[in-house]
Coordinates of C-alpha atoms and ligand atoms in Angstrom, one line a residue:
Chain A
M1 CA 25.5 -55.3 35.7
S2 CA 22.8 -57.9 35.5
I3 CA 21.6 -56.4 32.3
Q4 CA 24.6 -58.0 30.7
K5 CA 23.3 -61.4 31.9
L6 CA 20.3 -60.8 29.6
S7 CA 22.5 -60.0 26.6
S8 CA 21.5 -63.1 24.6
V9 CA 17.9 -61.8 24.6
I10 CA 18.6 -58.1 24.4
A11 CA 18.6 -56.3 21.0
T12 CA 21.6 -54.0 20.3
I13 CA 19.4 -51.7 18.3
Y14 CA 15.7 -51.4 17.2
E15 CA 15.1 -53.6 14.2
N16 CA 12.0 -53.8 12.2
F17 CA 11.7 -57.6 12.0
P18 CA 11.2 -59.9 15.0
K19 CA 14.0 -62.1 16.2
G20 CA 12.6 -64.4 18.8
R21 CA 14.1 -62.6 21.8
F22 CA 11.7 -62.6 24.8
I23 CA 12.1 -61.0 28.2
T24 CA 9.5 -61.8 30.7
L25 CA 8.8 -59.7 33.8
V26 CA 6.8 -61.2 36.6
V27 CA 5.0 -58.3 38.3
L28 CA 3.1 -58.2 41.7
R29 CA 0.6 -55.4 41.8
T30 CA -0.8 -54.4 45.1
T31 CA -3.6 -51.9 45.7
H32 CA -2.7 -49.3 48.3
S33 CA -6.1 -47.5 48.3
E34 CA -9.6 -48.2 47.1
T35 CA -9.4 -49.0 43.5
I36 CA -11.9 -49.3 40.7
F37 CA -11.6 -51.5 37.6
R38 CA -14.7 -51.6 35.4
T39 CA -15.1 -52.4 31.8
E40 CA -18.5 -50.7 31.5
G41 CA -19.5 -47.3 32.9
S42 CA -20.0 -46.3 36.5
G43 CA -22.6 -48.2 38.5
E44 CA -21.4 -51.4 36.9
P45 CA -19.8 -54.0 39.1
M46 CA -16.0 -54.5 39.3
C47 CA -14.4 -56.4 36.4
S48 CA -14.3 -60.0 37.4
E49 CA -14.4 -63.5 36.0
F50 CA -15.1 -67.1 37.0
V51 CA -12.0 -69.2 36.7
Q52 CA -10.5 -72.3 38.2
A53 CA -9.1 -71.6 41.6
G54 CA -5.9 -73.5 41.0
L55 CA -4.3 -76.0 38.8
E56 CA -4.1 -79.1 41.0
G57 CA -6.4 -81.4 43.0
E58 CA -9.5 -79.8 44.5
N59 CA -8.4 -76.4 43.5
Q60 CA -8.7 -77.4 39.8
K61 CA -12.3 -78.3 40.3
T62 CA -13.2 -75.3 42.4
I63 CA -14.4 -72.3 40.3
I64 CA -14.1 -68.9 41.9
Q65 CA -14.7 -65.4 40.8
R66 CA -11.5 -63.4 40.6
L67 CA -11.0 -59.7 40.0
V68 CA -9.4 -58.9 36.6
M69 CA -7.1 -56.0 35.9
T70 CA -7.3 -55.9 32.1
K71 CA -4.3 -55.5 29.9
R72 CA -5.5 -52.1 28.7
K73 CA -5.9 -50.9 32.3
Q74 CA -2.3 -51.7 32.9
V75 CA -0.6 -50.4 29.9
A76 CA -2.4 -47.1 29.5
P77 CA -1.2 -45.4 32.7
E78 CA 2.3 -46.9 32.4
R79 CA 2.6 -45.5 28.9
R80 CA 1.3 -42.1 30.0
Y81 CA 4.0 -42.1 32.8
G82 CA 6.8 -42.5 30.2
R83 CA 5.2 -39.9 27.9
E84 CA 5.1 -37.3 30.7
H85 CA 8.9 -37.5 30.9
L86 CA 9.4 -37.6 27.1
R87 CA 7.3 -34.4 27.0
A88 CA 9.3 -32.8 29.8
H89 CA 12.6 -33.6 28.1
E90 CA 11.2 -32.4 24.7
L91 CA 11.5 -35.8 23.2
L92 CA 8.0 -36.0 21.6
Y93 CA 7.9 -35.1 18.0
T94 CA 5.3 -33.2 16.0
N95 CA 3.2 -35.2 13.6
I96 CA 3.1 -34.4 9.9
K97 CA -0.7 -34.3 9.8
D98 CA -1.5 -31.2 11.7
G99 CA 1.8 -30.3 13.2
S100 CA 0.7 -31.0 16.8
L101 CA 2.8 -32.6 19.4
C102 CA 2.6 -36.4 19.7
S103 CA -0.5 -37.3 21.7
L104 CA -2.3 -40.5 22.6
N105 CA -5.5 -41.4 20.9
T106 CA -5.9 -38.2 18.9
N107 CA -5.3 -39.9 15.6
A108 CA -2.0 -38.1 15.1
P109 CA 0.9 -40.0 16.6
C110 CA 4.3 -38.6 15.7
E111 CA 5.6 -42.0 14.7
M112 CA 9.1 -40.9 15.8
C113 CA 9.2 -40.8 19.6
T114 CA 10.3 -43.5 22.0
D115 CA 6.6 -44.2 23.0
C116 CA 5.6 -44.6 19.3
F117 CA 8.5 -47.0 18.7
L118 CA 7.9 -49.1 21.8
Y119 CA 4.2 -49.2 22.5
G120 CA 3.1 -48.8 18.9
F121 CA 0.4 -46.8 17.0
A122 CA -2.1 -47.3 14.3
A123 CA -2.5 -44.3 12.1
G124 CA -5.2 -43.7 9.6
G125 CA -3.1 -43.8 6.4
G126 CA 0.5 -43.3 7.2
G127 CA 1.6 -46.5 8.8
A128 CA 1.4 -48.6 11.8
Q129 CA 3.8 -49.9 14.5
K130 CA 3.1 -53.0 16.5
S131 CA 3.7 -52.9 20.2
R132 CA 6.7 -54.8 21.5
I133 CA 5.2 -54.8 25.0
W134 CA 2.7 -57.6 25.4
T135 CA 0.6 -57.3 28.5
E136 CA -2.0 -59.8 29.9
D137 CA -5.1 -59.6 32.0
A138 CA -3.9 -59.9 35.6
F139 CA -6.0 -61.7 38.3
S140 CA -6.5 -61.3 42.0
I141 CA -5.3 -64.2 44.1
L142 CA -8.4 -64.1 46.3
P143 CA -12.0 -64.4 45.2
A144 CA -13.7 -61.1 44.4
S145 CA -16.2 -61.6 47.2
D146 CA -13.3 -61.3 49.7
V147 CA -11.7 -58.2 48.3
V148 CA -14.5 -56.0 47.0
G149 CA -16.2 -53.6 49.3
D150 CA -19.4 -51.6 49.0
R151 CA -19.7 -47.9 49.6
T152 CA -22.7 -45.7 50.0
I153 CA -22.1 -42.4 48.3
N154 CA -23.8 -39.3 49.8
A155 CA -23.4 -36.2 47.7
I156 CA -23.0 -33.6 50.3
Y157 CA -23.6 -29.9 49.5
E158 CA -21.1 -27.1 50.2
T159 CA -23.1 -26.5 53.4
G160 CA -21.8 -29.8 54.6
T161 CA -25.4 -31.3 54.8
M162 CA -27.6 -33.4 52.5
R163 CA -29.8 -30.3 51.8
D164 CA -29.0 -27.4 49.5
E165 CA -29.5 -23.8 50.5
K166 CA -33.2 -24.0 49.4
G167 CA -33.7 -27.0 51.7
N168 CA -34.0 -29.5 48.9
P169 CA -32.7 -33.0 49.8
S170 CA -29.8 -34.4 47.8
T171 CA -30.9 -37.1 45.5
A172 CA -27.3 -38.4 44.9
L173 CA -27.4 -41.4 47.1
N174 CA -25.8 -44.4 45.7
T175 CA -23.9 -47.5 46.5
S176 CA -20.8 -48.4 44.5
E177 CA -18.2 -51.1 44.6
Y178 CA -14.5 -50.7 45.1
I179 CA -11.5 -53.0 45.4
K180 CA -10.1 -52.9 48.9
P181 CA -6.6 -51.8 49.7
G182 CA -4.0 -54.6 50.0
V183 CA -5.4 -56.7 47.2
H184 CA -2.7 -58.5 45.1
F185 CA -2.7 -59.1 41.4
L186 CA -0.1 -61.3 39.8
D187 CA 1.0 -60.5 36.3
V188 CA 3.2 -61.5 33.4
V189 CA 4.6 -58.9 31.0
T190 CA 6.3 -60.0 27.9
L191 CA 8.8 -57.8 26.1
K192 CA 9.9 -58.6 22.5
D193 CA 13.2 -57.6 20.9
V194 CA 13.9 -54.7 23.2
T195 CA 17.2 -53.0 23.7
A196 CA 18.8 -52.4 27.1
D197 CA 17.7 -48.8 27.3
E198 CA 14.2 -49.8 26.2
L199 CA 14.1 -52.4 29.0
R200 CA 15.1 -49.7 31.5
Y201 CA 12.4 -47.4 30.1
I202 CA 9.7 -50.0 30.4
I203 CA 10.7 -51.2 33.9
G204 CA 10.8 -47.6 35.0
N205 CA 7.2 -47.0 33.7
I206 CA 6.0 -50.1 35.6
L207 CA 7.8 -49.2 38.8
F208 CA 7.0 -45.6 38.9
T209 CA 3.4 -45.7 37.8
S210 CA 1.3 -45.4 41.0
R211 CA -2.3 -44.9 39.9
Y212 CA -4.6 -47.2 37.9
G213 CA -8.2 -47.6 37.0
A214 CA -10.9 -45.0 37.4
V215 CA -8.8 -42.1 38.7
S216 CA -9.6 -39.4 41.2
S217 CA -7.3 -37.9 43.9
R218 CA -8.4 -40.5 46.4
V219 CA -8.5 -43.8 44.6
G220 CA -6.4 -46.1 42.4
R221 CA -3.1 -46.2 44.3
M222 CA -1.1 -49.2 43.4
E223 CA 2.4 -50.5 44.0
N224 CA 4.3 -52.6 41.6
Q225 CA 7.1 -55.0 42.4
I226 CA 9.2 -57.1 39.9
L227 CA 9.4 -60.6 41.3
G228 CA 11.3 -62.2 38.5
V229 CA 13.0 -61.6 35.1
F230 CA 13.5 -64.3 32.5
G231 CA 15.1 -64.4 29.1
S232 CA 13.9 -67.0 26.5
I233 CA 13.1 -67.8 23.0
T234 CA 9.4 -68.5 23.7
E235 CA 6.6 -67.1 25.8
L236 CA 6.3 -68.2 29.4
P237 CA 3.0 -69.2 31.2
S238 CA 0.2 -66.8 31.5
S239 CA -0.8 -64.5 34.3
L240 CA -3.8 -66.7 35.0
E241 CA -1.7 -69.9 35.3
L242 CA 0.7 -68.0 37.5
V243 CA -2.1 -66.9 39.9
Q244 CA -3.5 -70.5 39.9
A245 CA -0.2 -72.1 40.6
T246 CA 0.5 -69.6 43.4
Y247 CA -2.9 -70.3 44.9
D248 CA -2.0 -74.0 45.0
V249 CA 1.2 -73.3 46.8
L250 CA -0.4 -70.9 49.4
G251 CA -2.7 -73.6 50.7
K252 CA -5.9 -72.9 52.7
P253 CA -7.5 -71.1 54.4
L254 CA -6.8 -67.8 52.7
E255 CA -8.1 -64.6 54.0
H256 CA -7.8 -60.9 53.0
P257 CA -5.4 -59.3 53.7
L258 CA -2.8 -61.8 52.6
N259 CA 0.6 -61.7 54.1
I260 CA 2.6 -60.2 51.3
N261 CA 5.9 -62.0 52.2
Q262 CA 4.2 -65.4 52.1
L263 CA 2.7 -64.5 48.8
I264 CA 6.0 -63.4 47.4
T265 CA 7.7 -66.6 48.6
A266 CA 4.9 -68.7 47.0
S267 CA 5.1 -66.9 43.7
K268 CA 8.9 -67.2 43.6
Q269 CA 8.6 -70.9 44.3
V270 CA 6.2 -71.2 41.3
I271 CA 8.4 -69.2 38.9
A272 CA 11.6 -71.0 40.0
N273 CA 10.2 -74.0 38.0
W274 CA 9.9 -71.8 34.9
Q275 CA 13.7 -71.9 34.4
N276 CA 13.3 -75.5 33.3
K277 CA 10.7 -74.7 30.7
R278 CA 11.6 -75.2 27.1
G279 CA 13.3 -72.2 25.6
V280 CA 14.3 -70.4 28.8
S281 CA 17.9 -69.4 28.8
V282 CA 18.2 -66.8 31.6
H283 CA 16.6 -66.5 35.0
L284 CA 17.9 -63.6 37.0
S285 CA 18.7 -64.5 40.6
E286 CA 17.2 -62.4 43.5
A287 CA 20.5 -60.4 43.7
E288 CA 20.6 -59.9 39.9
V289 CA 17.0 -58.6 39.9
T290 CA 17.9 -56.1 42.7
N291 CA 20.9 -55.1 40.6
L292 CA 18.8 -54.5 37.5
L293 CA 16.3 -52.4 39.5
T294 CA 19.1 -50.3 40.9
D295 CA 20.4 -49.8 37.4
V296 CA 16.9 -48.7 36.2
E297 CA 16.5 -46.3 39.2
T298 CA 20.0 -44.8 38.5
N299 CA 19.1 -44.2 34.9
W300 CA 15.8 -42.6 35.8
S301 CA 17.4 -40.5 38.6
E302 CA 17.4 -36.7 38.5
A303 CA 21.0 -36.7 37.6
E304 CA 20.8 -39.3 34.8
R305 CA 17.3 -39.0 33.4
D306 CA 17.9 -36.4 30.8
N307 CA 21.0 -38.2 29.5
F308 CA 19.2 -41.6 29.6
L309 CA 16.0 -40.5 27.8
K310 CA 17.9 -38.6 25.1
R311 CA 20.3 -41.6 24.5
L312 CA 17.2 -43.8 24.1
S313 CA 15.5 -41.4 21.8
Q314 CA 18.7 -41.0 19.8
S315 CA 18.8 -44.7 19.2
Y316 CA 15.9 -44.4 16.8
E317 CA 17.6 -41.7 14.7
P318 CA 18.5 -44.0 11.8
F319 CA 14.8 -44.6 11.3
R320 CA 13.9 -40.9 11.2
Q321 CA 16.2 -40.1 8.2
V322 CA 14.6 -38.8 5.1
A323 CA 14.5 -40.5 1.7
T324 CA 17.8 -39.1 0.3
E325 CA 19.7 -41.2 2.9
K326 CA 17.9 -44.3 1.6
K327 CA 19.2 -43.6 -2.0
K328 CA 22.7 -43.3 -0.7
A329 CA 22.5 -46.6 1.1
K330 CA 21.1 -48.2 -2.0
A331 CA 24.0 -46.9 -4.1
K332 CA 26.4 -48.5 -1.7
G333 CA 24.7 -51.7 -2.3
K334 CA 23.1 -52.1 1.1
N335 CA 19.6 -51.3 1.7
T336 CA 19.5 -51.0 5.5
L337 CA 17.2 -48.1 5.9
V338 CA 14.0 -49.7 5.0
E339 CA 12.1 -48.0 7.8
V340 CA 12.6 -44.5 6.3
E341 CA 9.8 -42.1 7.2
S342 CA 8.0 -40.7 4.2
Chain B
M1 CA -2.4 -85.2 -7.1
S2 CA -0.3 -88.3 -6.7
T3 CA 2.1 -87.1 -4.1
I4 CA 1.5 -85.7 -0.7
P5 CA 3.7 -82.7 0.3
F6 CA 3.2 -83.5 4.0
Q7 CA 4.1 -86.7 5.7
Q8 CA 2.3 -85.9 8.9
A9 CA -0.1 -83.5 10.6
K10 CA -0.7 -82.5 14.2
L11 CA -4.1 -82.1 15.8
V12 CA -3.8 -78.9 17.9
E13 CA -6.0 -77.4 20.5
L14 CA -6.0 -73.7 21.1
Y15 CA -7.1 -72.6 24.5
C16 CA -8.0 -68.9 24.9
L17 CA -6.3 -67.6 28.1
E18 CA -7.6 -64.1 27.3
P19 CA -10.5 -62.7 25.3
V20 CA -9.6 -62.7 21.6
F21 CA -10.7 -59.9 19.2
F22 CA -10.6 -59.7 15.5
A23 CA -12.6 -57.1 13.6
S24 CA -14.5 -59.5 11.4
R25 CA -17.6 -57.4 11.0
E26 CA -18.8 -53.9 11.9
L27 CA -22.3 -52.9 12.8
S28 CA -22.7 -49.2 13.8
D29 CA -20.2 -48.7 16.7
T30 CA -19.9 -52.4 17.5
Y31 CA -17.1 -54.6 16.2
Y32 CA -17.8 -58.3 15.9
T33 CA -15.4 -61.2 16.2
E34 CA -16.6 -64.4 14.5
G35 CA -16.3 -67.7 16.2
V36 CA -13.4 -68.9 14.1
I37 CA -9.7 -68.2 13.9
G38 CA -8.3 -67.6 10.4
N39 CA -5.4 -69.7 9.3
Y40 CA -3.4 -66.7 7.9
A41 CA -3.5 -65.1 11.4
L42 CA -2.4 -68.4 12.9
T43 CA 0.5 -68.7 10.5
Y44 CA 1.8 -65.3 11.6
A45 CA 1.1 -66.0 15.2
L46 CA 3.0 -69.3 15.2
G47 CA 6.0 -67.4 13.9
R48 CA 6.2 -69.3 10.6
V49 CA 6.3 -66.0 8.8
N50 CA 8.1 -62.8 9.8
S51 CA 6.0 -59.7 9.7
P52 CA 7.6 -56.3 10.5
Y53 CA 7.0 -54.3 13.6
R54 CA 6.4 -51.2 11.5
L55 CA 4.3 -51.2 8.4
Q56 CA 4.8 -48.5 5.9
G57 CA 3.9 -47.4 2.4
E58 CA 2.1 -50.1 0.4
A59 CA 2.2 -52.6 3.2
T60 CA -0.3 -50.5 5.2
G61 CA -2.9 -50.6 2.5
R62 CA -2.5 -54.1 1.3
P63 CA -1.7 -57.4 3.1
T64 CA 1.2 -59.4 1.7
Y65 CA -0.1 -63.0 2.3
K66 CA 1.1 -64.4 -1.1
E67 CA 4.6 -63.0 -0.8
D68 CA 4.8 -64.0 2.9
F69 CA 3.5 -67.5 2.6
Q70 CA 5.0 -68.5 -0.7
P71 CA 8.5 -69.4 0.8
I72 CA 7.0 -71.7 3.5
A73 CA 4.1 -73.2 1.6
Q74 CA 6.1 -76.3 0.5
D75 CA 6.4 -77.7 4.0
F76 CA 3.8 -75.9 6.1
Y77 CA 0.0 -75.6 6.0
I78 CA -2.5 -74.9 8.7
L79 CA -6.3 -75.1 8.7
P80 CA -8.5 -72.3 10.1
A81 CA -9.3 -73.2 13.7
S82 CA -12.8 -74.4 14.4
P83 CA -14.5 -74.1 17.8
I84 CA -14.7 -77.1 20.1
G85 CA -18.3 -76.9 21.3
R86 CA -20.2 -73.7 21.1
V87 CA -18.3 -70.4 21.1
T88 CA -19.1 -68.0 23.8
F89 CA -18.6 -64.2 23.4
R90 CA -18.4 -61.2 25.6
F91 CA -19.0 -57.5 25.0
E92 CA -16.7 -54.8 26.1
R93 CA -16.8 -51.1 25.7
F94 CA -13.7 -49.2 24.6
N95 CA -13.0 -45.6 25.1
A96 CA -10.0 -43.7 23.9
L97 CA -8.4 -41.4 26.5
S98 CA -6.0 -38.7 26.0
D99 CA -2.9 -37.9 28.0
A100 CA -3.9 -34.2 28.1
Y101 CA -5.3 -32.6 31.3
W102 CA -8.2 -31.2 29.2
Y103 CA -9.9 -33.2 26.5
A104 CA -13.3 -33.5 25.0
M105 CA -15.1 -36.2 23.0
T106 CA -16.1 -34.5 19.7
N107 CA -17.2 -36.2 16.4
N108 CA -15.9 -39.6 17.3
R109 CA -12.6 -37.9 18.2
V110 CA -10.7 -36.9 21.3
A111 CA -9.9 -33.2 21.0
T112 CA -7.1 -31.9 23.2
A113 CA -6.6 -28.4 21.9
R114 CA -8.4 -26.4 24.6
E115 CA -7.6 -23.1 22.8
D116 CA -9.8 -24.3 19.9
L117 CA -12.9 -24.5 22.2
P118 CA -14.0 -20.8 21.8
L119 CA -13.7 -21.1 18.0
Q120 CA -15.8 -24.2 18.1
R121 CA -18.4 -22.5 20.2
Q122 CA -18.6 -19.8 17.5
G123 CA -19.7 -22.5 15.1
K124 CA -16.3 -22.7 13.4
K125 CA -14.6 -26.1 12.9
P126 CA -11.0 -26.1 14.0
S127 CA -9.1 -29.2 12.8
S128 CA -8.8 -30.6 16.2
F129 CA -12.6 -30.9 16.4
R130 CA -13.1 -32.6 13.1
P131 CA -14.2 -36.2 12.9
S132 CA -11.6 -38.9 13.2
N133 CA -11.4 -41.6 10.6
F134 CA -10.7 -44.3 13.1
P135 CA -13.0 -45.3 16.0
Q136 CA -12.3 -43.8 19.4
T137 CA -15.3 -45.3 21.2
G138 CA -17.6 -48.3 20.7
R139 CA -18.2 -51.8 21.7
L140 CA -16.3 -55.0 21.0
R141 CA -17.6 -58.5 20.7
M142 CA -14.8 -60.8 21.7
I143 CA -14.3 -64.5 21.9
E144 CA -14.6 -65.2 25.6
R145 CA -11.7 -66.5 27.7
R146 CA -11.7 -70.4 28.1
N147 CA -13.0 -71.1 24.6
K148 CA -11.3 -73.9 22.8
F149 CA -10.5 -74.3 19.1
Q150 CA -8.9 -77.0 17.1
T151 CA -6.9 -77.0 14.0
L152 CA -4.6 -79.3 11.9
V153 CA -1.0 -78.3 11.3
F154 CA 0.6 -80.0 8.3
G155 CA 4.3 -80.7 8.2
N156 CA 6.8 -81.6 10.9
H157 CA 7.2 -78.5 13.0
Q158 CA 7.8 -77.8 16.7
L159 CA 5.1 -75.4 17.9
P160 CA 5.4 -72.8 20.6
N161 CA 3.5 -73.4 23.9
Y162 CA 1.8 -70.0 23.7
I163 CA 0.9 -67.7 20.9
R164 CA -0.7 -64.2 20.6
L165 CA -3.8 -63.6 18.6
G166 CA -5.9 -60.7 17.4
K167 CA -5.8 -57.0 17.7
F168 CA -4.9 -57.0 21.4
M169 CA -2.3 -59.8 21.2
S170 CA -4.3 -62.1 23.4
K171 CA -2.5 -65.0 24.9
V172 CA -3.5 -68.4 23.7
K173 CA -2.2 -71.8 24.8
V174 CA -1.2 -74.3 22.2
N175 CA -1.7 -78.0 23.1
V176 CA -0.7 -80.7 20.6
L177 CA -3.3 -83.4 21.1
N178 CA -2.2 -86.0 18.6
E179 CA 0.0 -86.6 15.6
F180 CA -1.1 -88.5 12.5
P181 CA 0.4 -89.6 9.2
V182 CA -1.3 -88.0 6.2
T183 CA -2.7 -90.5 3.8
L184 CA -4.1 -89.9 0.3
L185 CA -7.6 -91.1 -0.5
P186 CA -8.6 -91.6 -4.2
E187 CA -11.0 -89.5 -6.1
G188 CA -14.5 -89.8 -4.6
E189 CA -17.2 -87.9 -2.7
Y190 CA -16.3 -86.8 0.7
Q191 CA -17.5 -84.7 3.6
S192 CA -15.0 -82.5 5.5
Q193 CA -15.7 -81.8 9.2
H194 CA -13.0 -79.1 9.4
Y195 CA -13.2 -75.4 8.7
L196 CA -11.4 -74.5 5.4
N197 CA -10.2 -71.3 3.9
A198 CA -12.0 -70.7 0.6
A199 CA -8.9 -69.2 -1.0
D200 CA -6.8 -72.2 -0.2
L201 CA -9.0 -74.9 -1.8
P202 CA -7.3 -76.8 -4.7
Q203 CA -8.6 -76.1 -8.1
Q204 CA -9.1 -79.8 -8.9
I205 CA -12.0 -80.5 -6.5
E206 CA -15.7 -80.1 -7.2
T207 CA -17.5 -78.4 -4.4
L208 CA -21.0 -79.9 -3.9
A209 CA -22.3 -78.1 -0.8
F210 CA -21.0 -76.0 2.0
D211 CA -21.8 -73.2 4.5
L212 CA -19.9 -70.0 4.3
I213 CA -18.6 -67.7 7.1
S214 CA -17.9 -64.4 5.5
I215 CA -14.8 -62.8 7.1
P216 CA -11.8 -61.0 5.9
P217 CA -9.3 -61.7 4.4
A218 CA -11.0 -64.8 2.9
P219 CA -14.3 -66.6 3.6
I220 CA -14.2 -69.7 5.7
I221 CA -16.1 -72.8 4.5
K222 CA -17.6 -75.4 6.8
N223 CA -19.5 -78.7 6.2
L224 CA -18.0 -79.0 2.8
R225 CA -19.1 -81.9 0.6
F226 CA -16.8 -82.3 -2.4
R227 CA -15.8 -84.6 -5.1
G228 CA -12.1 -85.1 -5.7
A229 CA -9.0 -86.6 -3.9
A230 CA -8.7 -86.2 -0.2
W231 CA -6.2 -86.3 2.6
Q232 CA -7.0 -88.4 5.6
V233 CA -5.6 -87.4 9.0
G234 CA -6.7 -89.8 11.7
Q235 CA -10.5 -89.8 11.4
M236 CA -10.5 -86.4 9.7
I237 CA -10.8 -85.8 6.0
V238 CA -9.9 -82.6 4.0
P239 CA -9.6 -82.0 0.3
A240 CA -6.2 -83.0 -1.0
G241 CA -3.9 -80.3 -2.2
L242 CA -4.8 -77.5 0.3
H243 CA -2.3 -74.7 -0.3
F244 CA -2.0 -71.1 0.8
C245 CA -3.8 -69.0 -1.7
G246 CA -4.1 -72.1 -3.9
R247 CA -7.3 -71.0 -5.6
E248 CA -6.0 -67.5 -6.4
N249 CA -2.8 -68.8 -7.9
S250 CA -4.5 -71.0 -10.4
N251 CA -6.7 -68.2 -11.6
E252 CA -3.8 -66.1 -12.8
Ligands
LIG401 ZN1 5.1 -40.3 19.2

């Protein structure tokens, strides 16, 4: 069980105060269909930014435009994936405001479910929970110009032509940009003070989420792979630095589509150096990462999932107690239940 | 002010690896970040002070700076971070999305109760269609990636290589550029190049002229000319006796 190897940086139970336990996941995200990441509305170009190509030599001086998958574009669908299962296993709570079931962005989080405890919420008056999952903007390895395509959209009528039944031509003719399939984003996800079951939940959300960005039935397919897992008392380098260092290792010339095995080898070579960084105590080996992922998949399996999700949800039970419990604890001289819901 | 609480200070550069957002000002549906990073935010971000994951009760309505900083104030102080060069900003649109299959944007609120729709069409106001008291859509002005800031950290502390700042926990690299002894300069008239927190100024100095950046939780002062004792750190000069909430305490 490689989760045990992480025990020095794993919390035994949710606690309200931070304790300097970091788990870092290095994630490779690969598009499997046309994908759209925009910060503004439709018609706007893909989300991209000018950055240094690499960290060394000529690459450091060369500025290229890379695609950006923003942190919010990552966490929103992954969070929704987990919530689907919490809902299916009846582990979402009703909020006190209007008695409706916990729901994202409707100003009424339940403040009690696994999602609320892990990913956080900001409620109007009741309270707020900080997220313990810190994402980062992820960058494409290759320049945007190599991996963005243009598409002309013809709005075809039900007749299958560009003219409606009265013979009027369609005016919906447009070009729009999309990210090609086979584009790689490298990403660093930082987890703070999570328990073993919380770690399984988060990794599950990352592994099983398959659509990102502007969503329709035909676009946004993406595959996520975990390339590395670290335990530390500090944060590790950023997604941008990881992409730049990997770009340095890959050498030139680079062309789309990249060979994924070469890319994985290069990234792993970069992150192997991270184990010597200040504050790093654990770096899971390849076999240990595989073990961890098997553990995650077992817990999320049809046979185990109900048990797993309920056990995780149950772990927050002490923090769902009502005020009378708090008095009792006080009377005994220990005030452990500070997170009591009111 | 005859003694200096800090033997040394570090000149630190903060490099924005991601866009940074603080809600400094609000104009209609746009939320502006000012081109400065407050020293209270930095104190939490550097991990000098523990702040809980879940805020409840009083803590949600009132920050606890005094209580939080009092235990560390004897051997730690940090200045607000001032930009190196001109700050560049970017605008981003944000849009709340629901996890329901059906939803509608109503009065600045995402409604998900589809069964309320007929009621709403009859002119009635089911609660799920009432306005929200926190923004669900709008625009953000953020400090752009690659901006650099600098600050002074007083006291002998090891600093993390990376910190997280702002509402979206944006990753920022911490580079220690130099380390200096802190020396005390006698009473006199000085000009400070650094950004200073108005609430942290010592009571003893006389402020002659300054520019003010009005942001919560306390205004930031720049280009301060003052009369009083001063601390010299390398080539930099700041008023002697800077202290978390120093001005407030002496008013009590
Ligand atoms: Zn909830």
